[in-house]
PDB file of C-alpha atoms and ligand atoms in Angstrom:
ATOM      1  CA  UNK A1083      67.631  46.144  80.647  1.00  0.00           C
ATOM      2  CA  UNK A1084      64.731  47.903  82.296  1.00  0.00           C
ATOM      3  CA  UNK A1085      64.919  48.439  85.968  1.00  0.00           C
ATOM      4  CA  UNK A1086      62.304  47.311  88.644  1.00  0.00           C
ATOM      5  CA  UNK A1087      61.812  51.012  89.120  1.00  0.00           C
ATOM      6  CA  UNK A1088      61.072  51.542  85.475  1.00  0.00           C
ATOM      7  CA  UNK A1089      58.439  48.780  85.452  1.00  0.00           C
ATOM      8  CA  UNK A1090      56.909  50.222  88.346  1.00  0.00           C
ATOM      9  CA  UNK A1091      56.629  53.643  86.812  1.00  0.00           C
ATOM     10  CA  UNK A1092      55.302  52.091  83.476  1.00  0.00           C
ATOM     11  CA  UNK A1093      52.744  50.222  85.374  1.00  0.00           C
ATOM     12  CA  UNK A1094      51.572  53.094  87.315  1.00  0.00           C
ATOM     13  CA  UNK A1095      51.292  55.246  84.185  1.00  0.00           C
ATOM     14  CA  UNK A1096      49.151  52.348  82.660  1.00  0.00           C
ATOM     15  CA  UNK A1097      46.786  52.451  85.705  1.00  0.00           C
ATOM     16  CA  UNK A1098      46.379  56.078  85.463  1.00  0.00           C
ATOM     17  CA  UNK A1099      45.752  55.864  81.628  1.00  0.00           C
ATOM     18  CA  UNK A1100      42.979  53.334  82.474  1.00  0.00           C
ATOM     19  CA  UNK A1101      41.324  55.573  84.903  1.00  0.00           C
ATOM     20  CA  UNK A1102      41.452  58.513  82.736  1.00  0.00           C
ATOM     21  CA  UNK A1103      40.700  57.099  79.211  1.00  0.00           C
ATOM     22  CA  UNK A1104      39.530  53.520  79.638  1.00  0.00           C
ATOM     23  CA  UNK A1105      36.235  52.191  79.091  1.00  0.00           C
ATOM     24  CA  UNK A1106      34.501  49.322  80.982  1.00  0.00           C
ATOM     25  CA  UNK A1107      34.507  45.868  79.520  1.00  0.00           C
ATOM     26  CA  UNK A1108      30.629  45.884  79.808  1.00  0.00           C
ATOM     27  CA  UNK A1109      29.025  47.074  77.512  1.00  0.00           C
ATOM     28  CA  UNK A1110      31.766  48.506  75.204  1.00  0.00           C
ATOM     29  CA  UNK A1111      33.836  45.425  74.507  1.00  0.00           C
ATOM     30  CA  UNK A1112      30.819  43.086  74.689  1.00  0.00           C
ATOM     31  CA  UNK A1113      29.152  45.266  72.062  1.00  0.00           C
ATOM     32  CA  UNK A1114      32.233  45.100  69.883  1.00  0.00           C
ATOM     33  CA  UNK A1115      32.615  41.305  69.947  1.00  0.00           C
ATOM     34  CA  UNK A1116      28.816  40.812  69.470  1.00  0.00           C
ATOM     35  CA  UNK A1117      28.872  42.970  66.362  1.00  0.00           C
ATOM     36  CA  UNK A1118      32.126  41.481  64.952  1.00  0.00           C
ATOM     37  CA  UNK A1119      30.898  37.833  65.560  1.00  0.00           C
ATOM     38  CA  UNK A1120      27.526  38.552  63.788  1.00  0.00           C
ATOM     39  CA  UNK A1121      29.479  39.977  60.835  1.00  0.00           C
ATOM     40  CA  UNK A1122      31.732  36.916  60.643  1.00  0.00           C
ATOM     41  CA  UNK A1123      28.768  34.433  60.894  1.00  0.00           C
ATOM     42  CA  UNK A1124      26.811  36.229  58.375  1.00  0.00           C
ATOM     43  CA  UNK A1125      29.586  36.197  55.799  1.00  0.00           C
ATOM     44  CA  UNK A1126      29.996  32.465  56.294  1.00  0.00           C
ATOM     45  CA  UNK A1127      26.146  32.104  55.838  1.00  0.00           C
ATOM     46  CA  UNK A1128      26.205  34.292  52.889  1.00  0.00           C
ATOM     47  CA  UNK A1129      29.129  32.277  51.325  1.00  0.00           C
ATOM     48  CA  UNK A1130      27.234  28.977  51.943  1.00  0.00           C
ATOM     49  CA  UNK A1131      24.122  30.392  50.440  1.00  0.00           C
ATOM     50  CA  UNK A1132      25.988  31.637  47.237  1.00  0.00           C
ATOM     51  CA  UNK A1133      27.618  28.187  46.987  1.00  0.00           C
ATOM     52  CA  UNK A1134      24.335  26.380  47.330  1.00  0.00           C
ATOM     53  CA  UNK A1135      22.333  28.352  44.768  1.00  0.00           C
ATOM     54  CA  UNK A1136      25.005  28.717  42.024  1.00  0.00           C
ATOM     55  CA  UNK A1137      25.798  24.879  42.079  1.00  0.00           C
ATOM     56  CA  UNK A1138      23.487  22.162  40.983  1.00  0.00           C
ATOM     57  CA  UNK A1139      23.048  18.528  41.879  1.00  0.00           C
ATOM     58  CA  UNK A1140      25.261  17.495  38.937  1.00  0.00           C
ATOM     59  CA  UNK A1141      28.872  18.512  38.720  1.00  0.00           C
ATOM     60  CA  UNK A1142      28.643  18.139  34.899  1.00  0.00           C
ATOM     61  CA  UNK A1143      26.301  21.121  34.608  1.00  0.00           C
ATOM     62  CA  UNK A1144      29.044  23.506  36.018  1.00  0.00           C
ATOM     63  CA  UNK A1145      29.853  26.198  33.714  1.00  0.00           C
ATOM     64  CA  UNK A1146      26.657  25.404  31.422  1.00  0.00           C
ATOM     65  CA  UNK A1147      23.823  25.387  33.594  1.00  0.00           C
ATOM     66  CA  UNK A1148      25.170  26.435  36.838  1.00  0.00           C
ATOM     67  CA  UNK A1149      27.897  28.842  37.281  1.00  0.00           C
ATOM     68  CA  UNK A1150      29.544  27.029  40.560  1.00  0.00           C
ATOM     69  CA  UNK A1151      30.984  30.229  41.481  1.00  0.00           C
ATOM     70  CA  UNK A1152      32.402  28.646  44.787  1.00  0.00           C
ATOM     71  CA  UNK A1153      32.840  25.060  43.489  1.00  0.00           C
ATOM     72  CA  UNK A1154      30.323  22.255  42.484  1.00  0.00           C
ATOM     73  CA  UNK A1155      27.900  20.844  45.122  1.00  0.00           C
ATOM     74  CA  UNK A1156      29.028  17.375  44.738  1.00  0.00           C
ATOM     75  CA  UNK A1157      32.207  16.026  43.037  1.00  0.00           C
ATOM     76  CA  UNK A1158      33.155  12.526  41.955  1.00  0.00           C
ATOM     77  CA  UNK A1159      32.364   9.792  44.614  1.00  0.00           C
ATOM     78  CA  UNK A1160      35.342   8.622  46.489  1.00  0.00           C
ATOM     79  CA  UNK A1161      37.068   5.434  45.317  1.00  0.00           C
ATOM     80  CA  UNK A1162      38.381   3.385  48.018  1.00  0.00           C
ATOM     81  CA  UNK A1163      40.165   0.955  45.796  1.00  0.00           C
ATOM     82  CA  UNK A1164      42.365   3.571  44.099  1.00  0.00           C
ATOM     83  CA  UNK A1165      45.981   2.914  43.900  1.00  0.00           C
ATOM     84  CA  UNK A1166      46.918   6.109  41.955  1.00  0.00           C
ATOM     85  CA  UNK A1167      45.214   8.879  43.974  1.00  0.00           C
ATOM     86  CA  UNK A1168      47.616  11.761  44.340  1.00  0.00           C
ATOM     87  CA  UNK A1169      46.915  13.231  47.918  1.00  0.00           C
ATOM     88  CA  UNK A1170      47.545  16.963  48.167  1.00  0.00           C
ATOM     89  CA  UNK A1171      47.105  18.897  51.385  1.00  0.00           C
ATOM     90  CA  UNK A1172      45.180  22.187  51.548  1.00  0.00           C
ATOM     91  CA  UNK A1173      47.157  25.263  50.345  1.00  0.00           C
ATOM     92  CA  UNK A1174      48.041  26.532  53.881  1.00  0.00           C
ATOM     93  CA  UNK A1175      49.944  23.249  54.525  1.00  0.00           C
ATOM     94  CA  UNK A1176      51.852  23.303  51.296  1.00  0.00           C
ATOM     95  CA  UNK A1177      54.996  24.560  53.183  1.00  0.00           C
ATOM     96  CA  UNK A1178      54.880  21.577  55.646  1.00  0.00           C
ATOM     97  CA  UNK A1179      54.177  19.319  52.607  1.00  0.00           C
ATOM     98  CA  UNK A1180      57.384  20.636  50.858  1.00  0.00           C
ATOM     99  CA  UNK A1181      59.449  20.156  53.956  1.00  0.00           C
ATOM    100  CA  UNK A1182      58.526  16.451  53.596  1.00  0.00           C
ATOM    101  CA  UNK A1183      60.186  16.410  50.115  1.00  0.00           C
ATOM    102  CA  UNK A1184      63.365  18.107  51.294  1.00  0.00           C
ATOM    103  CA  UNK A1185      63.858  15.561  54.146  1.00  0.00           C
ATOM    104  CA  UNK A1186      64.237  12.143  53.004  1.00  0.00           C
ATOM    105  CA  UNK A1187      62.786   8.968  54.578  1.00  0.00           C
ATOM    106  CA  UNK A1188      63.888   7.489  57.024  1.00  0.00           C
ATOM    107  CA  UNK A1189      66.903   9.434  58.425  1.00  0.00           C
ATOM    108  CA  UNK A1190      65.627  13.073  58.672  1.00  0.00           C
ATOM    109  CA  UNK A1191      61.989  12.985  58.061  1.00  0.00           C
ATOM    110  CA  UNK A1192      61.066  13.140  61.787  1.00  0.00           C
ATOM    111  CA  UNK A1193      63.258  16.314  61.821  1.00  0.00           C
ATOM    112  CA  UNK A1194      61.444  17.966  58.958  1.00  0.00           C
ATOM    113  CA  UNK A1195      57.844  16.943  60.014  1.00  0.00           C
ATOM    114  CA  UNK A1196      58.015  17.148  63.816  1.00  0.00           C
ATOM    115  CA  UNK A1197      61.299  18.725  64.731  1.00  0.00           C
ATOM    116  CA  UNK A1198      61.456  21.983  62.929  1.00  0.00           C
ATOM    117  CA  UNK A1199      57.772  22.924  63.355  1.00  0.00           C
ATOM    118  CA  UNK A1200      57.964  22.075  67.136  1.00  0.00           C
ATOM    119  CA  UNK A1201      61.101  24.057  67.585  1.00  0.00           C
ATOM    120  CA  UNK A1202      59.401  27.090  65.719  1.00  0.00           C
ATOM    121  CA  UNK A1203      56.477  26.842  67.944  1.00  0.00           C
ATOM    122  CA  UNK A1204      58.514  26.657  71.210  1.00  0.00           C
ATOM    123  CA  UNK A1205      60.333  29.661  70.194  1.00  0.00           C
ATOM    124  CA  UNK A1206      57.118  31.626  69.433  1.00  0.00           C
ATOM    125  CA  UNK A1207      55.857  30.552  72.841  1.00  0.00           C
ATOM    126  CA  UNK A1208      58.917  31.675  74.557  1.00  0.00           C
ATOM    127  CA  UNK A1209      59.332  34.925  72.760  1.00  0.00           C
ATOM    128  CA  UNK A1210      57.358  36.866  75.459  1.00  0.00           C
ATOM    129  CA  UNK A1211      59.597  35.581  78.097  1.00  0.00           C
ATOM    130  CA  UNK A1212      62.720  36.089  76.231  1.00  0.00           C
ATOM    131  CA  UNK A1213      62.235  39.702  74.898  1.00  0.00           C
ATOM    132  CA  UNK A1214      60.963  41.492  77.830  1.00  0.00           C
ATOM    133  CA  UNK A1215      61.968  45.042  76.883  1.00  0.00           C
ATOM    134  CA  UNK A1216      59.267  47.590  76.667  1.00  0.00           C
ATOM    135  CA  UNK A1217      60.412  48.821  73.217  1.00  0.00           C
ATOM    136  CA  UNK A1218      57.674  48.476  70.649  1.00  0.00           C
ATOM    137  CA  UNK A1219      59.050  50.526  67.653  1.00  0.00           C
ATOM    138  CA  UNK A1220      59.887  48.271  64.607  1.00  0.00           C
ATOM    139  CA  UNK A1221      63.022  50.253  63.736  1.00  0.00           C
ATOM    140  CA  UNK A1222      64.462  49.473  67.351  1.00  0.00           C
ATOM    141  CA  UNK A1223      63.836  45.693  67.288  1.00  0.00           C
ATOM    142  CA  UNK A1224      66.167  44.705  64.201  1.00  0.00           C
ATOM    143  CA  UNK A1225      66.572  41.067  65.370  1.00  0.00           C
ATOM    144  CA  UNK A1226      62.826  40.357  65.779  1.00  0.00           C
ATOM    145  CA  UNK A1227      62.050  42.178  62.578  1.00  0.00           C
ATOM    146  CA  UNK A1228      64.726  40.351  60.464  1.00  0.00           C
ATOM    147  CA  UNK A1229      63.760  37.039  61.877  1.00  0.00           C
ATOM    148  CA  UNK A1230      60.113  37.704  61.248  1.00  0.00           C
ATOM    149  CA  UNK A1231      60.840  38.651  57.603  1.00  0.00           C
ATOM    150  CA  UNK A1232      63.099  35.567  57.038  1.00  0.00           C
ATOM    151  CA  UNK A1233      60.272  33.357  58.473  1.00  0.00           C
ATOM    152  CA  UNK A1234      57.669  34.952  56.188  1.00  0.00           C
ATOM    153  CA  UNK A1235      59.944  34.689  53.130  1.00  0.00           C
ATOM    154  CA  UNK A1236      60.859  31.041  53.715  1.00  0.00           C
ATOM    155  CA  UNK A1237      57.353  30.096  54.416  1.00  0.00           C
ATOM    156  CA  UNK A1238      56.321  31.886  51.244  1.00  0.00           C
ATOM    157  CA  UNK A1239      59.184  30.087  49.213  1.00  0.00           C
ATOM    158  CA  UNK A1240      58.096  26.768  50.517  1.00  0.00           C
ATOM    159  CA  UNK A1241      54.338  27.275  49.966  1.00  0.00           C
ATOM    160  CA  UNK A1242      55.067  28.250  46.349  1.00  0.00           C
ATOM    161  CA  UNK A1243      57.388  25.245  45.797  1.00  0.00           C
ATOM    162  CA  UNK A1244      54.700  22.934  47.391  1.00  0.00           C
ATOM    163  CA  UNK A1245      52.074  24.454  45.189  1.00  0.00           C
ATOM    164  CA  UNK A1246      53.982  23.834  41.986  1.00  0.00           C
ATOM    165  CA  UNK A1247      55.527  20.468  43.048  1.00  0.00           C
ATOM    166  CA  UNK A1248      54.225  18.032  40.546  1.00  0.00           C
ATOM    167  CA  UNK A1249      53.174  14.517  41.911  1.00  0.00           C
ATOM    168  CA  UNK A1250      53.797  11.995  39.153  1.00  0.00           C
ATOM    169  CA  UNK A1251      50.440  10.650  38.022  1.00  0.00           C
ATOM    170  CA  UNK A1252      50.379   7.003  37.010  1.00  0.00           C
ATOM    171  CA  UNK A1253      49.612   8.262  33.397  1.00  0.00           C
ATOM    172  CA  UNK A1254      52.711  10.322  33.491  1.00  0.00           C
ATOM    173  CA  UNK A1255      54.860   7.625  34.841  1.00  0.00           C
ATOM    174  CA  UNK A1256      53.789   5.406  31.905  1.00  0.00           C
ATOM    175  CA  UNK A1257      55.043   8.051  29.559  1.00  0.00           C
ATOM    176  CA  UNK A1258      58.621   7.400  31.098  1.00  0.00           C
ATOM    177  CA  UNK A1259      58.630   3.691  29.970  1.00  0.00           C
ATOM    178  CA  UNK A1260      60.029   4.288  26.562  1.00  0.00           C
ATOM    179  CA  UNK A1261      63.023   6.193  27.945  1.00  0.00           C
ATOM    180  CA  UNK A1262      63.468   3.459  30.704  1.00  0.00           C
ATOM    181  CA  UNK A1263      63.556   0.911  27.999  1.00  0.00           C
ATOM    182  CA  UNK A1264      66.054   2.837  25.954  1.00  0.00           C
ATOM    183  CA  UNK A1265      68.427   3.639  29.012  1.00  0.00           C
ATOM    184  CA  UNK A1266      68.253   0.016  30.297  1.00  0.00           C
ATOM    185  CA  UNK A1267      68.550  -1.440  26.850  1.00  0.00           C
ATOM    186  CA  UNK A1268      65.279  -3.636  27.026  1.00  0.00           C
ATOM    187  CA  UNK A1269      63.409  -1.967  24.280  1.00  0.00           C
ATOM    188  CA  UNK A1270      63.432  -5.120  22.089  1.00  0.00           C
ATOM    189  CA  UNK A1271      62.219  -7.362  25.015  1.00  0.00           C
ATOM    190  CA  UNK A1272      58.498  -7.067  24.696  1.00  0.00           C
ATOM    191  CA  UNK A1273      57.797  -8.943  27.978  1.00  0.00           C
ATOM    192  CA  UNK A1274      59.956  -6.526  29.948  1.00  0.00           C
ATOM    193  CA  UNK A1275      58.413  -3.421  28.173  1.00  0.00           C
ATOM    194  CA  UNK A1276      54.746  -5.004  29.205  1.00  0.00           C
ATOM    195  CA  UNK A1277      56.152  -5.364  32.774  1.00  0.00           C
ATOM    196  CA  UNK A1278      57.425  -1.876  32.863  1.00  0.00           C
ATOM    197  CA  UNK A1279      54.022  -0.530  31.920  1.00  0.00           C
ATOM    198  CA  UNK A1280      52.467  -2.555  34.638  1.00  0.00           C
ATOM    199  CA  UNK A1281      55.072  -1.221  36.952  1.00  0.00           C
ATOM    200  CA  UNK A1282      54.418   2.323  35.947  1.00  0.00           C
ATOM    201  CA  UNK A1283      50.584   2.139  36.283  1.00  0.00           C
ATOM    202  CA  UNK A1284      50.146   0.065  39.392  1.00  0.00           C
ATOM    203  CA  UNK A1285      51.412   2.497  41.827  1.00  0.00           C
ATOM    204  CA  UNK A1286      54.886   0.950  42.625  1.00  0.00           C
ATOM    205  CA  UNK A1287      56.408   4.165  42.112  1.00  0.00           C
ATOM    206  CA  UNK A1288      54.410   5.570  45.233  1.00  0.00           C
ATOM    207  CA  UNK A1289      57.154   3.754  47.259  1.00  0.00           C
ATOM    208  CA  UNK A1290      59.997   2.796  44.884  1.00  0.00           C
ATOM    209  CA  UNK A1291      62.172   4.896  42.782  1.00  0.00           C
ATOM    210  CA  UNK A1292      63.113   3.873  39.119  1.00  0.00           C
ATOM    211  CA  UNK A1293      65.661   5.787  37.246  1.00  0.00           C
ATOM    212  CA  UNK A1294      64.661   8.991  39.208  1.00  0.00           C
ATOM    213  CA  UNK A1295      60.963   8.535  38.713  1.00  0.00           C
ATOM    214  CA  UNK A1296      58.715   8.006  41.729  1.00  0.00           C
ATOM    215  CA  UNK A1297      59.371   8.808  45.304  1.00  0.00           C
ATOM    216  CA  UNK A1298      61.066   6.556  47.863  1.00  0.00           C
ATOM    217  CA  UNK A1299      58.760   5.984  50.852  1.00  0.00           C
ATOM    218  CA  UNK A1300      58.660   3.546  53.815  1.00  0.00           C
ATOM    219  CA  UNK A1301      62.185   2.426  53.129  1.00  0.00           C
ATOM    220  CA  UNK A1302      61.555   0.738  49.725  1.00  0.00           C
ATOM    221  CA  UNK A1303      64.522   0.380  47.706  1.00  0.00           C
ATOM    222  CA  UNK A1304      65.411   1.893  44.288  1.00  0.00           C
ATOM    223  CA  UNK A1305      64.665  -0.740  41.753  1.00  0.00           C
ATOM    224  CA  UNK A1306      66.725   0.592  38.832  1.00  0.00           C
ATOM    225  CA  UNK A1307      69.348  -2.159  39.241  1.00  0.00           C
ATOM    226  CA  UNK A1308      67.126  -4.925  40.750  1.00  0.00           C
ATOM    227  CA  UNK A1309      68.721  -7.441  38.313  1.00  0.00           C
ATOM    228  CA  UNK A1310      71.925  -7.083  39.954  1.00  0.00           C
ATOM    229  CA  UNK A1311      70.649  -8.363  43.305  1.00  0.00           C
ATOM    230  CA  UNK A1312      70.681 -11.982  42.099  1.00  0.00           C
ATOM    231  CA  UNK A1313      67.102 -12.851  42.519  1.00  0.00           C
ATOM    232  CA  UNK A1314      65.678 -15.454  39.981  1.00  0.00           C
ATOM    233  CA  UNK A1315      62.465 -14.822  37.958  1.00  0.00           C
ATOM    234  CA  UNK A1316      60.633 -17.265  40.059  1.00  0.00           C
ATOM    235  CA  UNK A1317      61.799 -15.527  43.290  1.00  0.00           C
ATOM    236  CA  UNK A1318      60.723 -12.104  42.004  1.00  0.00           C
ATOM    237  CA  UNK A1319      57.269 -13.458  40.942  1.00  0.00           C
ATOM    238  CA  UNK A1320      56.895 -14.981  44.321  1.00  0.00           C
ATOM    239  CA  UNK A1321      57.984 -11.782  46.123  1.00  0.00           C
ATOM    240  CA  UNK A1322      55.569  -9.596  44.211  1.00  0.00           C
ATOM    241  CA  UNK A1323      52.775 -12.212  44.482  1.00  0.00           C
ATOM    242  CA  UNK A1324      52.855 -11.931  48.312  1.00  0.00           C
ATOM    243  CA  UNK A1325      55.448  -9.728  49.817  1.00  0.00           C
ATOM    244  CA  UNK A1326      54.455 -10.625  53.433  1.00  0.00           C
ATOM    245  CA  UNK A1327      55.823 -14.113  53.044  1.00  0.00           C
ATOM    246  CA  UNK A1328      59.196 -12.467  52.665  1.00  0.00           C
ATOM    247  CA  UNK A1329      58.796 -10.435  55.758  1.00  0.00           C
ATOM    248  CA  UNK A1330      57.737  -7.363  53.752  1.00  0.00           C
ATOM    249  CA  UNK A1331      54.518  -6.058  55.479  1.00  0.00           C
ATOM    250  CA  UNK A1332      54.472  -2.570  53.952  1.00  0.00           C
ATOM    251  CA  UNK A1333      54.227  -3.585  50.279  1.00  0.00           C
ATOM    252  CA  UNK A1334      50.666  -4.671  49.379  1.00  0.00           C
ATOM    253  CA  UNK A1335      49.565  -7.730  47.734  1.00  0.00           C
ATOM    254  CA  UNK A1336      48.521  -6.535  44.283  1.00  0.00           C
ATOM    255  CA  UNK A1337      46.616  -9.533  43.002  1.00  0.00           C
ATOM    256  CA  UNK A1338      48.453  -9.690  39.650  1.00  0.00           C
ATOM    257  CA  UNK A1339      47.891 -12.687  37.325  1.00  0.00           C
ATOM    258  CA  UNK A1340      50.820 -15.149  36.565  1.00  0.00           C
ATOM    259  CA  UNK A1341      51.278 -13.418  33.305  1.00  0.00           C
ATOM    260  CA  UNK A1342      51.589 -10.027  34.724  1.00  0.00           C
ATOM    261  CA  UNK A1343      53.875 -11.266  37.332  1.00  0.00           C
ATOM    262  CA  UNK A1344      56.189 -13.010  34.696  1.00  0.00           C
ATOM    263  CA  UNK A1345      56.084  -9.509  32.821  1.00  0.00           C
ATOM    264  CA  UNK A1346      57.047  -7.638  35.997  1.00  0.00           C
ATOM    265  CA  UNK A1347      59.826 -10.186  36.691  1.00  0.00           C
ATOM    266  CA  UNK A1348      61.112  -9.922  33.174  1.00  0.00           C
ATOM    267  CA  UNK A1349      61.186  -6.115  33.491  1.00  0.00           C
ATOM    268  CA  UNK A1350      62.967  -6.200  36.923  1.00  0.00           C
ATOM    269  CA  UNK A1351      65.462  -8.734  35.463  1.00  0.00           C
ATOM    270  CA  UNK A1352      66.181  -6.370  32.631  1.00  0.00           C
ATOM    271  CA  UNK A1353      66.828  -3.511  34.917  1.00  0.00           C
ATOM    272  CA  UNK A1354      70.632  -3.751  35.306  1.00  0.00           C
ATOM    273  CA  UNK A1355      71.120   0.003  35.999  1.00  0.00           C
ATOM    274  CA  UNK A1356      71.437   2.707  33.323  1.00  0.00           C
ATOM    275  CA  UNK A1357      74.312   2.348  30.993  1.00  0.00           C
TER     276      UNK A1357
HETATM  277  C1  LIG B  14      53.485   0.649  49.966  1.00  0.00           C
HETATM  278  C2  LIG B  14      54.782   0.749  49.420  1.00  0.00           C
HETATM  279  C3  LIG B  14      55.216  -0.194  48.389  1.00  0.00           C
HETATM  280  C4  LIG B  14      54.619  -0.389  47.210  1.00  0.00           C
HETATM  281  C5  LIG B  14      53.361   0.349  46.633  1.00  0.00           C
HETATM  282  C6  LIG B  14      55.499  -1.244  46.456  1.00  0.00           C
HETATM  283  N1  LIG B  14      56.444  -1.764  47.241  1.00  0.00           N
HETATM  284 FE1  LIG B  14      58.001  -3.099  46.610  1.00  0.00          FE
HETATM  285  N2  LIG B  14      58.758  -2.925  48.431  1.00  0.00           N
HETATM  286  C7  LIG B  14      58.332  -1.958  49.483  1.00  0.00           C
HETATM  287  C8  LIG B  14      59.336  -2.078  50.601  1.00  0.00           C
HETATM  288  C9  LIG B  14      59.212  -1.378  51.866  1.00  0.00           C
HETATM  289  C10 LIG B  14      60.267  -3.086  50.154  1.00  0.00           C
HETATM  290  C11 LIG B  14      61.541  -3.356  50.985  1.00  0.00           C
HETATM  291  C12 LIG B  14      61.316  -4.507  51.995  1.00  0.00           C
HETATM  292  C13 LIG B  14      62.417  -4.936  52.592  1.00  0.00           C
HETATM  293  O1  LIG B  14      63.513  -4.551  52.385  1.00  0.00           O
HETATM  294  O2  LIG B  14      62.247  -5.719  53.580  1.00  0.00           O
HETATM  295  C14 LIG B  14      59.929  -3.462  48.896  1.00  0.00           C
HETATM  296  C15 LIG B  14      60.759  -4.408  48.252  1.00  0.00           C
HETATM  297  C16 LIG B  14      60.388  -4.686  46.851  1.00  0.00           C
HETATM  298  C17 LIG B  14      61.247  -5.606  46.143  1.00  0.00           C
HETATM  299  C18 LIG B  14      62.429  -6.450  46.657  1.00  0.00           C
HETATM  300  C19 LIG B  14      63.702  -5.629  46.450  1.00  0.00           C
HETATM  301  C20 LIG B  14      64.932  -6.359  46.802  1.00  0.00           C
HETATM  302  O3  LIG B  14      65.302  -6.085  47.972  1.00  0.00           O
HETATM  303  O4  LIG B  14      65.364  -7.103  45.876  1.00  0.00           O
HETATM  304  C21 LIG B  14      60.777  -5.739  44.819  1.00  0.00           C
HETATM  305  C22 LIG B  14      61.263  -6.535  43.611  1.00  0.00           C
HETATM  306  C23 LIG B  14      59.473  -4.883  44.708  1.00  0.00           C
HETATM  307  N3  LIG B  14      59.510  -4.277  46.020  1.00  0.00           N
HETATM  308  C24 LIG B  14      58.847  -4.697  43.769  1.00  0.00           C
HETATM  309  C25 LIG B  14      57.552  -3.878  43.745  1.00  0.00           C
HETATM  310  C26 LIG B  14      56.640  -3.810  42.656  1.00  0.00           C
HETATM  311  C27 LIG B  14      56.887  -4.491  41.265  1.00  0.00           C
HETATM  312  C28 LIG B  14      55.677  -2.941  43.062  1.00  0.00           C
HETATM  313  C29 LIG B  14      54.316  -2.547  42.235  1.00  0.00           C
HETATM  314  C30 LIG B  14      53.592  -3.789  41.632  1.00  0.00           C
HETATM  315  C31 LIG B  14      55.953  -2.539  44.408  1.00  0.00           C
HETATM  316  N4  LIG B  14      57.108  -3.168  44.808  1.00  0.00           N
HETATM  317  C32 LIG B  14      55.111  -1.688  45.094  1.00  0.00           C
HETATM  318  C33 LIG B  14      57.330  -1.094  49.342  1.00  0.00           C
HETATM  319  C34 LIG B  14      56.313  -1.115  48.447  1.00  0.00           C
END
């Protein structure tokens, strides 16, 4: 621990240093900052110009007519009615994004999304008050260095995992239908297979898991063994037609036809859990 005396001496030395070798803020630091700001703004303007002049109005001409070096000018128009859009964060949020996969809804998700990042921020803020030694050499600060390396490694690992983590696209979920049919033993039940396809392509797996496919969100149950819950076909159809009638205000009304509802119910009634 440094003593008060030592701090005084250090402060004294600092003042003398400033007098001997220091430069006034104006104009030196002002000049530095101005030049650097101009450089940064020019780079941004330059990139914007490159993006604009290498891209055309039509994204389809990318690669043939326009090089689209920094991306196309416009991409596909947004579709507000989509149910199978797969949201992905920007790359610098991949580590947080991956934390969400590690922590499962609903028990520990608050810990993963709010708890851990907040604790890390508080530690970062508190650090100058905790570590008040004057030591700056890296070799004399093993705890701080090891902690910093561990943080960088774990964030790198999480970022990498977040980058390669695959969200099941609706088209990929549909490919799982034959294996579901086989494992549940409903391959010969055409109505159930049709229902499975609707289930796989309608976005149900955004909330429900089924034989390990999909992600469980907002407290939606696994539906692999829905048939064992004792609901009749009529009950299941009524439930899916309008979940809000059964106190479920999370699951959307999908607007299925009676035939589709019947197929979905047949699929769920053929889901007795894998053998
Ligand atoms: C936005 C999330 C979400 C989507 C999408 C969703 N569900 Fe649900 N679903 C839920 C939640 C949450 C519950 C549980 C509600 C409860 O327990 O009160 C539920 C419950 C159910 C149940 C009743 C389970 C039981 O307790 O017996 C069935 C059946 C069901 N969903 C089928 C479907 C089908 C079929 C689809 C696709 C057409 C679908 N869900 C899409 C959130 C969703």
